[in-house]
Coordinates of N, CA and C in Angstrom, one line a residue:
M1 N 0.0 -31.5 6.5 CA 0.7 -30.6 5.6 C 1.8 -29.6 5.8
P2 N 3.0 -29.7 5.8 CA 3.9 -29.0 6.3 C 3.8 -27.3 5.9
G3 N 4.2 -26.3 6.8 CA 4.0 -25.0 6.5 C 4.9 -24.4 5.0
L4 N 4.4 -23.5 4.5 CA 5.0 -23.0 3.3 C 6.5 -22.8 3.5
A5 N 6.8 -22.3 5.0 CA 8.5 -22.3 5.0 C 9.2 -23.6 4.7
Y6 N 8.7 -24.6 4.8 CA 9.1 -26.1 4.5 C 9.0 -26.5 3.2
Q7 N 8.2 -25.8 2.3 CA 8.0 -26.0 1.0 C 8.9 -25.5 -0.1
I8 N 9.5 -24.2 0.5 CA 10.1 -23.3 -0.7 C 11.9 -23.3 -0.2
S9 N 12.6 -22.9 -1.0 CA 14.1 -22.8 -0.7 C 13.9 -21.9 0.2
P10 N 15.2 -21.7 1.0 CA 15.7 -20.5 1.7 C 15.5 -19.1 1.2
M11 N 16.1 -19.0 0.1 CA 16.0 -17.9 -0.8 C 14.7 -17.5 -1.1
D12 N 13.8 -18.4 -1.4 CA 12.4 -18.0 -1.8 C 11.7 -17.4 -0.5
F13 N 12.3 -18.2 0.5 CA 11.4 -17.7 1.8 C 11.9 -16.4 2.2
W14 N 13.0 -16.3 2.1 CA 13.6 -14.5 2.3 C 13.1 -13.8 1.4
Q15 N 12.8 -14.2 0.2 CA 12.1 -12.9 -0.9 C 10.5 -13.0 -0.4
R16 N 9.8 -13.8 0.0 CA 8.3 -13.5 0.6 C 8.6 -12.8 2.0
R17 N 9.5 -13.1 2.9 CA 9.5 -12.4 4.0 C 10.0 -10.7 4.0
L18 N 10.7 -10.6 2.6 CA 11.2 -9.3 2.5 C 10.1 -8.5 2.0
L19 N 9.1 -9.2 1.1 CA 8.1 -8.3 0.6 C 7.0 -8.2 1.6
Q20 N 6.9 -9.2 2.9 CA 5.9 -8.9 3.8 C 6.2 -8.0 4.8
A21 N 7.7 -7.8 5.1 CA 8.3 -6.7 5.9 C 8.3 -5.4 5.1
T22 N 8.2 -5.5 3.8 CA 8.3 -4.0 3.1 C 6.9 -3.6 3.2
I23 N 5.7 -4.6 2.7 CA 4.5 -4.2 2.5 C 4.1 -3.7 4.5
A24 N 4.5 -4.0 5.3 CA 4.2 -3.8 6.5 C 4.7 -2.3 7.1
V25 N 6.0 -2.6 6.3 CA 6.5 -0.8 6.7 C 6.0 0.2 5.9
L26 N 5.7 -0.3 4.5 CA 5.0 0.9 3.8 C 3.4 1.2 4.1
A27 N 2.9 0.2 4.4 CA 1.4 0.3 4.9 C 1.2 1.3 6.4
L28 N 2.4 1.6 7.1 CA 2.3 2.6 7.9 C 1.9 3.8 7.4
L29 N 2.2 4.2 6.5 CA 2.2 5.5 5.9 C 0.6 6.0 5.5
P30 N -0.3 5.1 5.0 CA -1.9 5.4 5.0 C -2.4 4.9 6.3
V31 N -2.0 4.3 7.0 CA -2.6 4.1 8.2 C -2.3 5.1 9.2
F32 N -1.2 5.8 9.3 CA -1.0 7.2 9.9 C -1.7 8.1 9.5
A33 N -1.4 8.5 8.1 CA -2.4 9.8 7.8 C -3.5 9.7 7.7
G34 N -3.9 8.2 7.5 CA -5.7 8.0 7.6 C -6.2 8.6 9.2
V35 N -5.3 7.7 10.3 CA -6.0 8.3 11.7 C -5.7 9.6 11.8
C36 N -4.6 10.4 11.3 CA -4.4 11.8 11.8 C -5.4 12.7 10.9
G37 N -5.9 12.3 9.9 CA -7.0 13.2 9.3 C -8.2 12.9 9.5
V38 N -8.6 11.5 9.8 CA -9.7 11.5 10.6 C -9.9 12.0 12.1
V39 N -8.8 12.3 12.9 CA -8.9 12.8 14.1 C -8.7 14.2 14.2
T40 N -8.0 14.9 13.3 CA -7.4 16.0 13.4 C -8.2 17.1 12.1
G41 N -8.6 16.2 11.2 CA -9.3 16.8 9.9 C -8.2 17.6 9.3
A42 N -8.1 18.9 8.9 CA -7.6 19.9 8.1 C -6.3 20.2 9.1
G43 N -6.1 20.2 10.3 CA -5.0 20.1 11.2 C -4.0 19.4 11.1
F44 N -4.1 18.3 10.4 CA -3.2 17.5 10.0 C -2.4 17.8 9.0
L45 N -2.7 19.1 8.3 CA -2.1 19.7 7.1 C -1.7 21.0 7.4
G46 N -1.8 21.5 8.7 CA -1.4 22.5 9.1 C -2.3 23.6 8.8
V47 N -3.6 23.3 8.3 CA -4.7 24.4 7.8 C -5.7 24.4 9.0
K48 N -6.0 25.6 9.3 CA -7.4 25.6 10.0 C -8.8 25.1 9.4
A49 N -9.5 24.7 10.3 CA -10.7 24.1 10.0 C -11.3 25.1 8.7
G50 N -11.7 24.4 7.8 CA -12.5 25.1 6.8 C -14.1 25.0 7.0
P51 N -14.9 25.0 5.5 CA -16.2 24.9 5.9 C -16.3 23.2 6.3
A52 N -17.6 23.2 6.8 CA -18.1 21.7 7.3 C -17.8 20.9 6.4
D53 N -18.5 21.2 4.9 CA -18.3 20.1 4.2 C -17.0 19.5 3.7
L54 N -16.1 20.9 3.6 CA -14.6 20.4 3.2 C -14.1 19.4 4.4
D55 N -14.3 19.9 5.4 CA -13.8 19.1 6.6 C -14.7 17.6 6.5
S56 N -15.8 17.6 6.5 CA -16.4 16.3 6.3 C -15.9 15.6 5.0
H57 N -15.5 16.1 3.8 CA -14.9 15.0 2.8 C -13.7 14.8 3.2
L58 N -12.9 15.5 4.0 CA -11.4 15.3 4.1 C -11.3 14.0 5.2
R59 N -12.1 14.3 6.1 CA -12.4 13.2 7.0 C -12.7 11.8 6.4
F60 N -13.7 12.0 5.5 CA -14.0 10.7 4.9 C -13.0 9.9 4.1
L61 N -12.1 11.0 3.3 CA -11.0 10.5 2.5 C -9.8 10.0 3.4
S62 N -9.8 10.6 4.3 CA -8.7 10.0 5.4 C -9.1 8.5 5.8
G63 N -10.6 8.4 6.1 CA -11.1 7.2 6.6 C -10.5 6.2 5.4
L64 N -10.7 6.3 4.2 CA -10.5 5.5 3.1 C -9.1 5.3 2.9
F65 N -8.2 6.4 3.2 CA -6.7 6.2 3.4 C -6.3 5.1 4.5
L66 N -7.2 5.2 5.6 CA -7.0 4.5 6.5 C -7.3 2.9 6.4
A67 N -8.4 2.9 5.5 CA -9.0 1.6 5.1 C -7.9 1.0 4.0
F68 N -7.3 1.6 3.5 CA -6.5 1.2 2.2 C -5.2 0.8 3.2
G69 N -4.6 1.3 4.2 CA -3.6 0.9 4.8 C -3.7 -0.3 5.6
I70 N -5.0 -0.6 6.1 CA -5.2 -2.1 6.7 C -5.5 -3.0 5.7
G71 N -6.2 -2.8 4.6 CA -6.2 -3.6 3.3 C -4.8 -4.3 3.0
W72 N -3.9 -3.3 3.1 CA -2.7 -3.6 2.5 C -1.7 -4.6 3.6
Y73 N -2.2 -4.2 4.9 CA -1.9 -5.2 6.3 C -2.7 -6.6 6.2
S74 N -3.8 -6.6 5.4 CA -4.6 -8.1 5.5 C -3.8 -8.8 4.3
C75 N -3.2 -8.3 3.4 CA -2.3 -9.0 2.6 C -1.2 -9.7 3.3
I76 N -0.8 -9.3 4.4 CA 0.5 -10.1 4.7 C 0.6 -11.3 5.0
P77 N -0.4 -12.0 5.7 CA -0.3 -13.5 6.0 C -0.7 -14.2 4.7
A78 N 0.0 -15.1 4.3 CA -0.1 -16.2 3.2 C -0.3 -14.8 1.6
I79 N 1.0 -14.2 1.7 CA 0.8 -13.3 0.9 C 0.9 -13.7 -0.4
E80 N 1.4 -15.1 -0.8 CA 1.3 -15.3 -2.0 C 0.2 -15.6 -2.7
T81 N -0.9 -15.9 -1.9 CA -2.5 -16.0 -2.2 C -3.2 -14.7 -2.6
K82 N -2.7 -13.6 -2.5 CA -3.3 -12.6 -2.1 C -3.5 -11.7 -3.5
A83 N -3.1 -12.3 -4.6 CA -2.8 -11.5 -5.9 C -3.9 -10.8 -6.0
E84 N -5.3 -11.0 -6.0 CA -6.4 -10.4 -6.4 C -6.5 -8.9 -5.8
R85 N -6.6 -9.3 -4.2 CA -6.5 -7.9 -3.3 C -5.4 -7.2 -3.4
I86 N -4.3 -7.7 -3.8 CA -3.1 -6.8 -4.0 C -3.2 -5.7 -5.3
R87 N -3.6 -6.4 -6.5 CA -4.0 -5.8 -7.5 C -4.9 -4.8 -7.3
L88 N -6.1 -5.2 -6.6 CA -7.5 -4.2 -6.4 C -6.7 -3.0 -5.7
L89 N -6.0 -3.3 -4.6 CA -5.3 -2.0 -3.8 C -4.5 -1.1 -4.4
A90 N -3.8 -1.9 -5.4 CA -2.7 -1.3 -6.3 C -3.3 -0.4 -7.1
I91 N -4.5 -1.0 -7.8 CA -5.2 -0.1 -8.8 C -5.8 1.0 -8.3
L92 N -6.3 1.2 -7.1 CA -7.0 2.0 -6.4 C -5.9 3.0 -5.9
T93 N -4.6 2.4 -5.4 CA -3.8 3.5 -4.7 C -3.3 4.2 -6.2
F94 N -3.1 3.5 -7.1 CA -2.2 4.3 -8.4 C -3.1 5.5 -8.9
C95 N -4.6 5.2 -9.3 CA -5.9 5.9 -9.5 C -5.6 7.4 -8.7
G96 N -5.6 7.1 -7.0 CA -5.2 8.3 -6.3 C -4.0 8.9 -6.8
G97 N -3.1 8.4 -7.0 CA -1.7 8.7 -7.5 C -1.7 9.6 -8.7
L98 N -2.7 9.2 -9.5 CA -3.0 9.8 -10.8 C -3.9 11.1 -10.4
A99 N -4.8 11.1 -9.7 CA -5.5 12.4 -9.3 C -4.4 13.4 -8.4
R100 N -3.6 12.9 -7.7 CA -2.7 13.8 -7.1 C -1.8 14.2 -8.1
L101 N -1.3 13.6 -9.0 CA -0.4 14.1 -10.2 C -1.1 15.3 -11.0
Y102 N -2.3 14.7 -11.2 CA -3.2 15.8 -11.9 C -3.4 17.3 -11.0
S103 N -3.3 17.3 -9.7 CA -3.4 18.1 -8.7 C -2.2 19.0 -8.8
L104 N -1.0 18.4 -8.9 CA 0.3 18.8 -8.9 C 0.3 19.6 -10.4
A105 N 0.0 19.2 -11.7 CA -0.4 19.9 -12.7 C -0.9 21.3 -12.6
V106 N -2.2 20.8 -12.1 CA -3.2 22.3 -12.0 C -2.9 23.3 -11.0
T107 N -2.3 22.9 -9.9 CA -2.2 23.9 -8.7 C -0.9 23.8 -8.1
G108 N 0.1 23.2 -8.6 CA 1.7 23.5 -8.4 C 2.1 22.4 -7.3
I109 N 3.4 22.4 -7.1 CA 4.1 21.3 -6.3 C 3.6 21.6 -5.0
P110 N 3.3 20.4 -4.6 CA 2.6 20.3 -3.1 C 3.8 20.0 -2.0
S111 N 3.7 19.9 -0.9 CA 4.7 19.7 0.1 C 5.4 18.4 -0.2
A112 N 6.6 18.2 0.7 CA 7.5 17.0 0.5 C 6.6 15.7 0.8
G113 N 5.8 15.7 1.9 CA 5.0 14.5 2.4 C 4.0 14.2 1.0
H114 N 3.5 15.0 0.3 CA 2.5 14.6 -0.8 C 3.2 14.2 -1.9
L115 N 4.5 14.8 -2.3 CA 5.3 14.4 -3.3 C 5.9 12.9 -3.1
L116 N 6.1 12.7 -1.5 CA 6.6 11.1 -1.2 C 5.5 10.3 -1.5
G117 N 4.1 11.0 -1.2 CA 2.9 9.8 -1.6 C 2.7 10.1 -3.0
L118 N 3.0 10.8 -3.7 CA 2.8 10.6 -5.2 C 4.1 9.8 -5.7
G119 N 5.1 9.5 -5.4 CA 6.2 8.4 -5.7 C 5.6 7.1 -5.5
M120 N 5.1 7.2 -4.3 CA 4.7 5.7 -3.7 C 3.5 5.3 -4.4
E121 N 2.7 6.1 -4.8 CA 1.4 5.5 -5.5 C 1.7 5.3 -7.0
L122 N 2.5 5.9 -7.4 CA 2.8 5.8 -9.0 C 4.1 5.0 -9.4
V123 N 4.9 4.8 -8.7 CA 6.0 3.9 -8.6 C 6.4 2.8 -8.1
V124 N 6.4 3.2 -6.7 CA 6.4 2.0 -5.7 C 5.5 0.9 -5.4
V125 N 4.2 1.3 -5.4 CA 3.1 0.3 -5.5 C 3.0 -0.6 -6.9
P126 N 3.3 0.1 -7.9 CA 3.3 -0.9 -9.2 C 4.6 -1.9 -9.1
C127 N 5.8 -1.4 -8.6 CA 6.7 -2.2 -8.4 C 6.4 -3.4 -7.2
L128 N 5.7 -3.4 -6.1 CA 5.1 -4.2 -5.4 C 4.4 -5.2 -6.0
V129 N 3.4 -4.8 -7.0 CA 3.0 -5.9 -7.6 C 3.6 -6.7 -8.5
V130 N 4.8 -6.2 -9.3 CA 5.5 -6.9 -10.0 C 6.2 -8.1 -8.9
W131 N 6.6 -7.4 -8.1 CA 7.3 -8.5 -6.9 C 6.6 -9.2 -6.3
H132 N 5.3 -9.0 -6.1 CA 4.3 -9.8 -5.4 C 4.0 -11.0 -6.4
G133 N 4.1 -10.6 -7.6 CA 4.0 -11.9 -9.0 C 5.0 -12.7 -8.9
R134 N 6.2 -12.2 -8.6 CA 7.6 -12.9 -8.7 C 7.4 -14.0 -7.3
V135 N 6.9 -13.4 -6.3 CA 6.8 -14.3 -5.2 C 5.6 -15.5 -5.4
A136 N 4.8 -14.7 -5.8 CA 3.8 -15.9 -5.9 C 3.9 -17.0 -6.9
A137 N 4.7 -16.9 -7.8 CA 5.1 -17.4 -8.9 C 6.1 -18.8 -8.4
L138 N 7.1 -18.5 -7.3 CA 8.0 -19.2 -6.7 C 6.8 -19.9 -5.9
S139 N 6.2 -19.4 -5.1 CA 5.2 -20.1 -4.5 C 4.5 -21.5 -5.2
R140 N 4.2 -21.0 -6.6 CA 3.3 -22.2 -7.1 C 4.3 -23.1 -7.8
R141 N 5.5 -22.8 -8.0 CA 6.4 -23.5 -8.6 C 6.8 -24.6 -7.5
R142 N 6.6 -24.6 -6.3 CA 7.1 -25.3 -5.3 C 6.1 -26.3 -5.1
S143 N 4.7 -25.8 -5.2 CA 3.5 -26.4 -4.7 C 3.2 -27.8 -5.6

């Protein structure tokens, strides 16, 4: 059976590749932030270490952030077949963005990095889901 690259038009192939590349670049953010948070705790945010419970919680959440990034990377191969995984990751990420938005409303405007995260979580990730749906539909149409 020929590979997917031979089953779809060149335009559809590049649409798929661009989506894969976009996810690869964007997933760097949660991987980087997750690793930094796990390794340095609150130091990653420029804050001195707080109580042990707060540090433990921050490192736990950083581990989840790292796992989200790895999860997004796991969607890249055969991306057109990963709809359920992409939707689950998107819902989890979007929920985190809603929590971040609530924090903004309650405690004020965070740093630029956190605002970037908010935009990614509430705007970019839903756009990726729509884009993925189009790429998956192109693949189904060709099979």
